[in-house]
Short mmCIF file of C-alpha atoms in Angstrom, two decimals:
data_model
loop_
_atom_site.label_atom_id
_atom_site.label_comp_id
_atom_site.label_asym_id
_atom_site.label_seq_id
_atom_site.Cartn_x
_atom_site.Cartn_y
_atom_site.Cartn_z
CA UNK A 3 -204.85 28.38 -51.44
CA UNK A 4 -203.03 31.50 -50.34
CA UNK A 5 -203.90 34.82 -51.48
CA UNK A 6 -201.55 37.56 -52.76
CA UNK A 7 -199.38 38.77 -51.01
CA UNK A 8 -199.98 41.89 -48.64
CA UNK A 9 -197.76 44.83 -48.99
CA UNK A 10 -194.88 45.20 -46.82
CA UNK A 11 -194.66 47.90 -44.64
CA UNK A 12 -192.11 48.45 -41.70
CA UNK A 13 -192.27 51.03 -39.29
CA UNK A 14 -188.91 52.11 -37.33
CA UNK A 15 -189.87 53.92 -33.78
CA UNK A 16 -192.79 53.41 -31.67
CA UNK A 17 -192.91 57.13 -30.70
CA UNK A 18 -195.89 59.33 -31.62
CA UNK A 19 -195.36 59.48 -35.43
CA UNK A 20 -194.49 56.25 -35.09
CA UNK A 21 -197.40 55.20 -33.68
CA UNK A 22 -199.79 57.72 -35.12
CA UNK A 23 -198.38 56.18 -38.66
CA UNK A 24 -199.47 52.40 -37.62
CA UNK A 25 -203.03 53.58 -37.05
CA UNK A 26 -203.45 55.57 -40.12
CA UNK A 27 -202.08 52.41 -42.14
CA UNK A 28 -204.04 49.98 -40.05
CA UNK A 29 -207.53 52.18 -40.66
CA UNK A 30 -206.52 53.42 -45.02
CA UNK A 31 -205.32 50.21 -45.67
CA UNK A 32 -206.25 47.17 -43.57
CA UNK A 33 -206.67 44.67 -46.51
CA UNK A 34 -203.87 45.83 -48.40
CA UNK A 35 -200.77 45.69 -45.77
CA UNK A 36 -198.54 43.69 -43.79
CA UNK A 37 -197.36 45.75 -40.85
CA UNK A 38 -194.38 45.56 -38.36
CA UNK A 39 -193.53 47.85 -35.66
CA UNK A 40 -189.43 47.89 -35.01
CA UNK A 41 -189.28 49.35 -31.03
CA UNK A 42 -187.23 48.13 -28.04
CA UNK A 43 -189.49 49.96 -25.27
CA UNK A 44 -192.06 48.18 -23.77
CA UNK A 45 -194.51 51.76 -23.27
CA UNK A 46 -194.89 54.58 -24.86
CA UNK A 47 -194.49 57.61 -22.55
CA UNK A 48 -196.44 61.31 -23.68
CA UNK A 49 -193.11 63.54 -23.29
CA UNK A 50 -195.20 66.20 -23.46
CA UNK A 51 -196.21 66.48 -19.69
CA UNK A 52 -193.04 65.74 -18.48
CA UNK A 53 -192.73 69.33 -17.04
CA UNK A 54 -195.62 69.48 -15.22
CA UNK A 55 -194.58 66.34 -13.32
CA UNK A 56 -192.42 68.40 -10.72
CA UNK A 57 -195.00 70.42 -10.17
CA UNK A 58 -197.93 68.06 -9.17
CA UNK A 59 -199.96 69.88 -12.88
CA UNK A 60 -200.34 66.38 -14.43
CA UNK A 61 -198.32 63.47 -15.36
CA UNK A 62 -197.14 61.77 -18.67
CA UNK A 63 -199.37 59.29 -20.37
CA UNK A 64 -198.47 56.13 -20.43
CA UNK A 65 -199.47 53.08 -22.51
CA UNK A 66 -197.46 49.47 -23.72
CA UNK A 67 -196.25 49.23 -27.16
CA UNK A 68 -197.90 46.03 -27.84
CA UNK A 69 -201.49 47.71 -27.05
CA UNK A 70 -200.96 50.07 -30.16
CA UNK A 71 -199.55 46.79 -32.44
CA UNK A 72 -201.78 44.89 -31.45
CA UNK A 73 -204.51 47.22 -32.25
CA UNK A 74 -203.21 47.97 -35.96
CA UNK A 75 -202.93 44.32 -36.31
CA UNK A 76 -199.16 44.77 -36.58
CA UNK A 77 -196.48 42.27 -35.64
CA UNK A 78 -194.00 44.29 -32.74
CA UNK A 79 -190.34 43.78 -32.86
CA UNK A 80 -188.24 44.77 -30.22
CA UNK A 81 -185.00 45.62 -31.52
CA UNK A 82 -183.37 48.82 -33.02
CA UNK A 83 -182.75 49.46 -36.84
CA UNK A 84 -178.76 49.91 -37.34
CA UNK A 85 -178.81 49.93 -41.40
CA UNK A 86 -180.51 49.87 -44.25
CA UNK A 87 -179.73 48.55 -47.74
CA UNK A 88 -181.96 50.37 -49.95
CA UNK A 89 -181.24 48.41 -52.93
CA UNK A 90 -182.00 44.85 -51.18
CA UNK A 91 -185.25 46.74 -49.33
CA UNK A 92 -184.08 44.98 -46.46
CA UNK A 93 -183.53 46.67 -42.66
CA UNK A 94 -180.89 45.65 -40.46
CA UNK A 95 -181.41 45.29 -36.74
CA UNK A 96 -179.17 45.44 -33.61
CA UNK A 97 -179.82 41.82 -32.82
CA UNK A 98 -178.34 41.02 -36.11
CA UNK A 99 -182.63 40.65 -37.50
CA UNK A 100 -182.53 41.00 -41.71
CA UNK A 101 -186.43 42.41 -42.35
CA UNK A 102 -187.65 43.23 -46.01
CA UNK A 103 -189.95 45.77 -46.87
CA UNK A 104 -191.76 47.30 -49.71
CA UNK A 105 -192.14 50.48 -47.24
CA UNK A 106 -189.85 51.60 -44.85
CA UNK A 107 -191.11 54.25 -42.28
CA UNK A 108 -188.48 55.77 -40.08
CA UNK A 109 -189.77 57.34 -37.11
CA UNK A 110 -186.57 56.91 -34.89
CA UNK A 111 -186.40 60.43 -33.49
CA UNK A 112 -183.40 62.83 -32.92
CA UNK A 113 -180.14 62.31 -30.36
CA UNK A 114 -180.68 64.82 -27.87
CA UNK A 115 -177.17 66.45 -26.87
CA UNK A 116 -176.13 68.80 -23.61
CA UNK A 117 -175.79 71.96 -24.96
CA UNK A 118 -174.63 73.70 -21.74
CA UNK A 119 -172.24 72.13 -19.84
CA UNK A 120 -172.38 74.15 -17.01
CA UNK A 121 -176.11 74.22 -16.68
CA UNK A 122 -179.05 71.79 -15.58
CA UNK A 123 -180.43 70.02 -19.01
CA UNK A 124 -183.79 69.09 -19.28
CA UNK A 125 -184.42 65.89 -20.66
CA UNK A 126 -188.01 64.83 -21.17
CA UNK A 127 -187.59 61.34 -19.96
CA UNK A 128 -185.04 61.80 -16.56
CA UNK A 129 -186.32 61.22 -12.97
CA UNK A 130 -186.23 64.86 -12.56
CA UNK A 131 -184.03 64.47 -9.35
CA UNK A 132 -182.06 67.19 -10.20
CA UNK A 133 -185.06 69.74 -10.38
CA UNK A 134 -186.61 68.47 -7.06
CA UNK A 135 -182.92 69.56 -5.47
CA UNK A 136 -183.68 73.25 -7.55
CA UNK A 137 -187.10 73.70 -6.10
CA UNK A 138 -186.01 73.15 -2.74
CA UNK A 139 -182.78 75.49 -2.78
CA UNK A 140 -184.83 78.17 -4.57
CA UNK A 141 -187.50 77.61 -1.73
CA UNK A 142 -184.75 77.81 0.87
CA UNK A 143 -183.46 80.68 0.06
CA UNK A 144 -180.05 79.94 -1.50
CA UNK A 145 -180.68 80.31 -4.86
CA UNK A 146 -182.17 83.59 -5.66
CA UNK A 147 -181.22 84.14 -9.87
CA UNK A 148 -182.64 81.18 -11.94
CA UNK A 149 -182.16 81.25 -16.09
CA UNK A 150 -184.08 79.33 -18.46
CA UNK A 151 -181.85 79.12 -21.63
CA UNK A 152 -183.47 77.80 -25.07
CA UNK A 153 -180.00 76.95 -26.96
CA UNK A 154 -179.10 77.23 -30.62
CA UNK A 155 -180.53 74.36 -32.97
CA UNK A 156 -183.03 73.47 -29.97
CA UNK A 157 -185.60 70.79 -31.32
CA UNK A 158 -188.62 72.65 -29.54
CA UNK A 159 -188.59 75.50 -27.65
CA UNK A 160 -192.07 75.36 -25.55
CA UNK A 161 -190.91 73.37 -22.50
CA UNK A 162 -188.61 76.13 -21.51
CA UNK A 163 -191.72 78.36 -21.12
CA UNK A 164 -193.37 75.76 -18.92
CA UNK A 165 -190.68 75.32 -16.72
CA UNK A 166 -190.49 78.50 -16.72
CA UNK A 167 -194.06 79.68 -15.77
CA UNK A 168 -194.37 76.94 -13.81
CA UNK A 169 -191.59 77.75 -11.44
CA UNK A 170 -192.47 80.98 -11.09
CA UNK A 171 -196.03 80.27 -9.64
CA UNK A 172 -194.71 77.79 -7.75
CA UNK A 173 -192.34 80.19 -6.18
CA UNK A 174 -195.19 82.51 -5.95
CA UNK A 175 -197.16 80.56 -3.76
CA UNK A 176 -194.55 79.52 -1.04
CA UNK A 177 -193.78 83.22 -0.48
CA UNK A 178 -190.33 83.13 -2.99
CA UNK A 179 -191.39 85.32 -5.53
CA UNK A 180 -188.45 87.28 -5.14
CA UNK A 181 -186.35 84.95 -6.73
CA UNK A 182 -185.33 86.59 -10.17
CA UNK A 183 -186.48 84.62 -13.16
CA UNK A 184 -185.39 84.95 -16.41
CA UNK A 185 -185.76 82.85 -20.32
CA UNK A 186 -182.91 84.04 -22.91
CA UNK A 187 -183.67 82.33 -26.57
CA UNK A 188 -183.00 83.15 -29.90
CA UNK A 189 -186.01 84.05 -30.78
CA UNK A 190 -187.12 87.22 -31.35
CA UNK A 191 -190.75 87.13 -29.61
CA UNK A 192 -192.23 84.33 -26.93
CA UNK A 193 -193.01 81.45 -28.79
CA UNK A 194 -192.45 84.16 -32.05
CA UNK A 195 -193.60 80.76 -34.93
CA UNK A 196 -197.15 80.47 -33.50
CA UNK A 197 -198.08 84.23 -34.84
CA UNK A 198 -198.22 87.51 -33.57
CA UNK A 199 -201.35 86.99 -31.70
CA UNK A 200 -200.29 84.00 -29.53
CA UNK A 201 -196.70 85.32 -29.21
CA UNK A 202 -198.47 88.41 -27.49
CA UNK A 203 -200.52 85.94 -25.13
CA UNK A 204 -197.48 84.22 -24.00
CA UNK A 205 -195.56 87.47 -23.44
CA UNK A 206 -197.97 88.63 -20.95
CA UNK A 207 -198.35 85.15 -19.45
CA UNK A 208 -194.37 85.56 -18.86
CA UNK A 209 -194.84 89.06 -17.37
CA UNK A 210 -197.64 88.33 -15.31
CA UNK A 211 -195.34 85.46 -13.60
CA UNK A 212 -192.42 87.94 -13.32
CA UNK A 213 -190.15 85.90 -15.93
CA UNK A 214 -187.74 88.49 -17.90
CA UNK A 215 -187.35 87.17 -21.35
CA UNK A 216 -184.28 88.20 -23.53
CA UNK A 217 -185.04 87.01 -26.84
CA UNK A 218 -182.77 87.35 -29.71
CA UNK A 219 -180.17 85.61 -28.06
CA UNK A 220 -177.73 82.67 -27.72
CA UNK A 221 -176.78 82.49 -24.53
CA UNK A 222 -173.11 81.21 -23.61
CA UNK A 223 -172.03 80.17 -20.00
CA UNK A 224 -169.57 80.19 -18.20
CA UNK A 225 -169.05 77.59 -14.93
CA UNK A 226 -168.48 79.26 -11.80
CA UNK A 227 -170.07 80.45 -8.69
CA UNK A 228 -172.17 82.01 -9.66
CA UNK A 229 -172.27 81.25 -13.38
CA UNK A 230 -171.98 83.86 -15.90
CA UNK A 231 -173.98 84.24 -18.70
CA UNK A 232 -173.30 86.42 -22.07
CA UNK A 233 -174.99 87.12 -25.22
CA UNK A 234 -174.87 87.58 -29.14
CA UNK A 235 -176.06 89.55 -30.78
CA UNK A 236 -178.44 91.12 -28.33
CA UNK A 237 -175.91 92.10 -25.83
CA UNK A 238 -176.51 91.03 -21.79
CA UNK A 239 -174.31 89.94 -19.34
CA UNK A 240 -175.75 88.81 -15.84
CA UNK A 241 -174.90 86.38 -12.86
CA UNK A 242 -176.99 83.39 -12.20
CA UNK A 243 -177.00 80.94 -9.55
CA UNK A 244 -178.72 78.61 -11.77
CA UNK A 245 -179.52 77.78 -15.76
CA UNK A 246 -181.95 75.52 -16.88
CA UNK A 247 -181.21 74.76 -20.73
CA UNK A 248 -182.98 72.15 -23.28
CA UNK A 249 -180.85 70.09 -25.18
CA UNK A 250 -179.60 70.17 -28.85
CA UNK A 251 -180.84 67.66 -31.26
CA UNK A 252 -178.59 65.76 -33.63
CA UNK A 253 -180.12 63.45 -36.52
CA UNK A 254 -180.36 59.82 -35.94
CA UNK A 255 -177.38 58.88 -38.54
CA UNK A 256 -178.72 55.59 -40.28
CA UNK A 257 -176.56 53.61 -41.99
CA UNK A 258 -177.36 53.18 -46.09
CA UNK A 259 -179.57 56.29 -45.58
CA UNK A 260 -178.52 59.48 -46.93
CA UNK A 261 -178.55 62.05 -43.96
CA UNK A 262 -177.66 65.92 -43.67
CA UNK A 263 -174.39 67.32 -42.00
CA UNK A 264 -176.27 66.19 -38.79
CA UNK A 265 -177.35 63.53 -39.44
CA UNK A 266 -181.33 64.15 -40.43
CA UNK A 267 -182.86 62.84 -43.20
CA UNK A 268 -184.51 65.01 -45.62
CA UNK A 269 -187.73 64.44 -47.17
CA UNK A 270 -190.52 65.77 -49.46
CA UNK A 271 -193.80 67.10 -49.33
CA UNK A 272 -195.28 63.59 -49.14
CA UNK A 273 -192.63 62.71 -46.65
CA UNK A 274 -190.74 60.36 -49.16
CA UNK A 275 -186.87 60.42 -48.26
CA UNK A 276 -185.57 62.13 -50.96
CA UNK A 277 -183.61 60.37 -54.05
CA UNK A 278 -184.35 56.99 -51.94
CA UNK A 279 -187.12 54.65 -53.23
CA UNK A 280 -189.65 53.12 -51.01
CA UNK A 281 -188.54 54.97 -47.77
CA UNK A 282 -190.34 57.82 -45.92
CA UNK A 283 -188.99 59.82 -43.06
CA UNK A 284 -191.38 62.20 -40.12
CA UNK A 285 -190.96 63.59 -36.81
CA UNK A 286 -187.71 64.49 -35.23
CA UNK A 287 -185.61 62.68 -37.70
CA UNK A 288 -186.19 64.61 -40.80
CA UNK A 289 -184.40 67.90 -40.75
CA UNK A 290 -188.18 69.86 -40.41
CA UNK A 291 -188.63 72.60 -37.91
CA UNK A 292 -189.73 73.00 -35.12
CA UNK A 293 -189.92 69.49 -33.95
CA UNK A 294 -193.01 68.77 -32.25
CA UNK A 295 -195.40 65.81 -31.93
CA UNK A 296 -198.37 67.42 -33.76
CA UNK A 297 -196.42 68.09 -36.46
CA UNK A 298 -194.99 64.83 -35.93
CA UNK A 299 -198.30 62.51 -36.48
CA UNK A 300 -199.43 64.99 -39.24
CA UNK A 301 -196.18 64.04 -41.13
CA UNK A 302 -197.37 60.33 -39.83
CA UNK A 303 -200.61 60.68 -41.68
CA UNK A 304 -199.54 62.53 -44.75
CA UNK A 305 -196.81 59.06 -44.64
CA UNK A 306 -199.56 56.71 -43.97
CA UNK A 307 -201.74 58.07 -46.95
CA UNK A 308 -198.52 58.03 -49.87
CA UNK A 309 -197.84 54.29 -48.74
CA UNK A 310 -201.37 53.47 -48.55
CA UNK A 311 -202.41 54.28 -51.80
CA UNK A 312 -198.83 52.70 -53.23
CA UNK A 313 -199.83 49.75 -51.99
CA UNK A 314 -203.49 49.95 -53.44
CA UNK A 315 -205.76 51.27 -51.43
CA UNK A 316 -208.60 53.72 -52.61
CA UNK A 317 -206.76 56.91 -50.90
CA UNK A 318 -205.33 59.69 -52.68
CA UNK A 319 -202.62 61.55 -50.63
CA UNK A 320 -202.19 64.89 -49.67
CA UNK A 321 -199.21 66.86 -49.42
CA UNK A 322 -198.04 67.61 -45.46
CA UNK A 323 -199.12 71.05 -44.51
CA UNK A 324 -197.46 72.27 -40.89
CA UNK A 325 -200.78 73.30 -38.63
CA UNK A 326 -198.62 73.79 -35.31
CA UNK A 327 -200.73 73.23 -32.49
CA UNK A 328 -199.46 73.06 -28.83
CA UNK A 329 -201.10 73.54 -25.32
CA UNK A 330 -198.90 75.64 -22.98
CA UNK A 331 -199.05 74.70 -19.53
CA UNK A 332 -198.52 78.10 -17.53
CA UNK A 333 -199.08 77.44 -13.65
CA UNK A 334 -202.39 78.25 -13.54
CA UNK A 335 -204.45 76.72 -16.46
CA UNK A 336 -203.42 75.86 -19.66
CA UNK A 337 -203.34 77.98 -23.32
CA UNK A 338 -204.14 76.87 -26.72
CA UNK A 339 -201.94 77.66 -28.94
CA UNK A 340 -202.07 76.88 -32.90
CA UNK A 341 -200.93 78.47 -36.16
CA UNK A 342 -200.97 77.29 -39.99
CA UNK A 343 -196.88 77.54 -40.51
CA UNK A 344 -197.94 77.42 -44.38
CA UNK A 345 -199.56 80.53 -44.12
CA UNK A 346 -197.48 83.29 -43.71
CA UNK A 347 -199.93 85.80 -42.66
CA UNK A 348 -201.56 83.64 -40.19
CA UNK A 349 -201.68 86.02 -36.75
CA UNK A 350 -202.02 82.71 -34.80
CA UNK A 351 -204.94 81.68 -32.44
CA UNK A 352 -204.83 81.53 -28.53
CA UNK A 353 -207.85 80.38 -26.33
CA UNK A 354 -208.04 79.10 -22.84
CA UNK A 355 -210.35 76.47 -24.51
CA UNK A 356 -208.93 73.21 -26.55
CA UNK A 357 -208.84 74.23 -30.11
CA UNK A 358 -208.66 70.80 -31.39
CA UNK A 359 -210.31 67.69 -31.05
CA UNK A 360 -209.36 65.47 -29.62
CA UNK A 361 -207.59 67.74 -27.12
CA UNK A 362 -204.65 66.37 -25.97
CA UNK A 363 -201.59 67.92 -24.97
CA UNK A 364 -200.02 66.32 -28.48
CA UNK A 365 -202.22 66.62 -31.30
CA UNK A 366 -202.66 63.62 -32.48
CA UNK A 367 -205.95 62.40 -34.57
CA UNK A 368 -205.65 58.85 -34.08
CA UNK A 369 -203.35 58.02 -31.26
CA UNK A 370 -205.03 61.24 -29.53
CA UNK A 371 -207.79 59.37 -29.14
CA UNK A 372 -206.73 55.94 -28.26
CA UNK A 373 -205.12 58.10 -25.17
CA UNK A 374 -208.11 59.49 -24.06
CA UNK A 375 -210.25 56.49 -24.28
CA UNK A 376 -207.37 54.23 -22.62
CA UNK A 377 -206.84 56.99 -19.31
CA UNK A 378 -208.35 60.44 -19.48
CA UNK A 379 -205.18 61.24 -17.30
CA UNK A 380 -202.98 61.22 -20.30
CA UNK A 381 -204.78 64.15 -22.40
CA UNK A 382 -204.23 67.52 -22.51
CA UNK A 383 -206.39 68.59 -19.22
CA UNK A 384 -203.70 68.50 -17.18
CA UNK A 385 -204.34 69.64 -13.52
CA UNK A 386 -203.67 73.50 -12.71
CA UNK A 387 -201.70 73.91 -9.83
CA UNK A 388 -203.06 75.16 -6.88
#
């Protein structure tokens, strides 16, 4: 004789929420759910050290989709979610797949966009080709002014800093440290949102290196040789032979879900979707900033406990608080960076020790740890260069 039935529970993206959301639901609510993982990759790659890469400072973790389903018990499907009826509780695929659910998770991520033209965009998961051919012309001699631009509605500013600090040392120690370096951002301060204490930290980090930053700023360029470069408000205008920018994020733009002017998704303090039953929404795809994976898997977990305890388990959820926590890899040994964003007269914290545990370069509780224990490679001690 069958027993009841289990509590349905999709999850849409096998990124770090995504994945971070699995566990949690797999260890609060084992008896009490039916989970399925919608993702089309085959491994999950940590973003996160993607800058260091170029620089021989440590590489991205790397670890097969099935490996985290299969630990949560959860059945994987690889296909994308198109649409969603959320009067039906039924999900839509690509492949034409109609899956119900009781819970819908959506941890898709955003739609990174170019948001200089004229420049060299980073993007987390490219071959990197392009900065290889940067290194070597800066080492050669023909490039000799190098921005690092952090445009408007940028997802996450902290790469910029890397590649940043990371090209200047590396400059540094093959006798090019003449080659002008400079970051332009909006912000008003280094890394301003993790505190006053930290933001001080990373501004000497950036002097130390002999990076200029202009912060108040969105940078516009123009193509050219060399490429020009102007400001608003904060007024500069400068030459380059080179700009480095991050991408723009746009919302992923789900079908039957209601979305903002760019297509994110708003939700609540328990990361419910707002006026839309029986769906939640965390990481890069809700219209939260800044959009980073700690904050991702804590919106994971504050996701996991709401549909836990609506399907019955003994769990009472908490409302998401923002603790951003991030490990800034500078050259020559990493920095600890973290700061409760719901406290507003939180200074910050910065150590040259991990200030979390487990300490990886994403904070992650759960999948943090299955990271570690699967290759220490893919945690936060990422080599220091030289």
């Amino acid at each position: 004789m069958n027993g009841p039935a289990r509590f349905r529970v999709l999850v849409a993206g096998g990124g770090v929420a995504g994945l971070e959301a699995l566990l949690a639901l797999r260890e609060l609510a084992a008896e009490h759910v039916d989970l399925t993982l919608i993702e089309p990759r085959q491994a999950f790659h940590l973003h996160a050290l993607r800058p260091a890469e170029p620089f021989g400072a440590g590489r991205a973790g790397c670890l097969p989709v099935a490996d985290i389903a299969g630990m949560a018990n959860a059945r994987l499907v690889r296909d994308v979610v198109r649409s969603v009826n959320t009067d039906a509780h039924v999900v839509r695929t690509a492949l034409g797949a109609q899956l119900p659910y009781d819970a819908l998770l959506i941890a898709v991520g955003a739609r990174p966009v170019v948001a200089i033209p004229a420049g060299l965009t980073w993007w987390p998961a490219g071959d990197h080709a392009q900065w290889a051919h940067l290194l070597g012309d800066a080492e050669s001699r023909s490039v000799r002014r190098i921005a690092f631009v952090v445009p408007s509605r940028c997802a996450w500013e902290l790469p910029a800093y890397e590649l940043a600090l990371m090209t200047a040392r590396h400059l540094r120690r093959r006798g090019r440290a003449q080659v002008d370096l400079m970051l332009i951002s909006p912000e008003r301060a280094p890394l301003a949102q993790f505190g006053a204490t930290a933001s001080a930290a990373v501004s000497q980090e950036l002097s130390d290196a002999g990076v200029r930053f202009h912060g108040s700023a969105i940078a516009m360029v123009r193509a050219g040789t060399p490429l020009s470069i102007t400001t608003r408000p904060a007024p500069l205008h400068v030459d380059v032979d080179r700009v480095v920018a991050l991408p723009r994020a746009f919302g992923p733009e789900l079908a039957g879900l209601r979305a903002d002017i760019e297509g994110f998704l708003v939700a609540d303090e328990h990361c419910r979707v707002r006026r839309t039953p029986d769906v939640w929404a965390v990481g890069d795809a809700t219209t939260r900033l800044p959009k980073q994976g700690g904050l991702a898997t804590l919106q994971a977990d504050c996701a996991a406990e709401d549909i836990a305890a609506l399907a019955g388990a003994p769990v009472l959820p908490r409302p998401y608080r923002p603790v951003l926590r991030a490990q800034l890899l500078t050259g020559r040994g990493p920095l600890w960076l973290q700061r409760d964003l719901a406290d507003e007269a939180d200074p910050g914290e910065v150590s040259a020790l991990p200030l979390w545990s487990p300490p990886g370069k994403i904070a992650a509780r759960r999948l943090g740890a299955v990271l570690a224990a699967r290759d220490r490679r893919s945690t936060a001690y990422a080599r220091p260069v030289g």
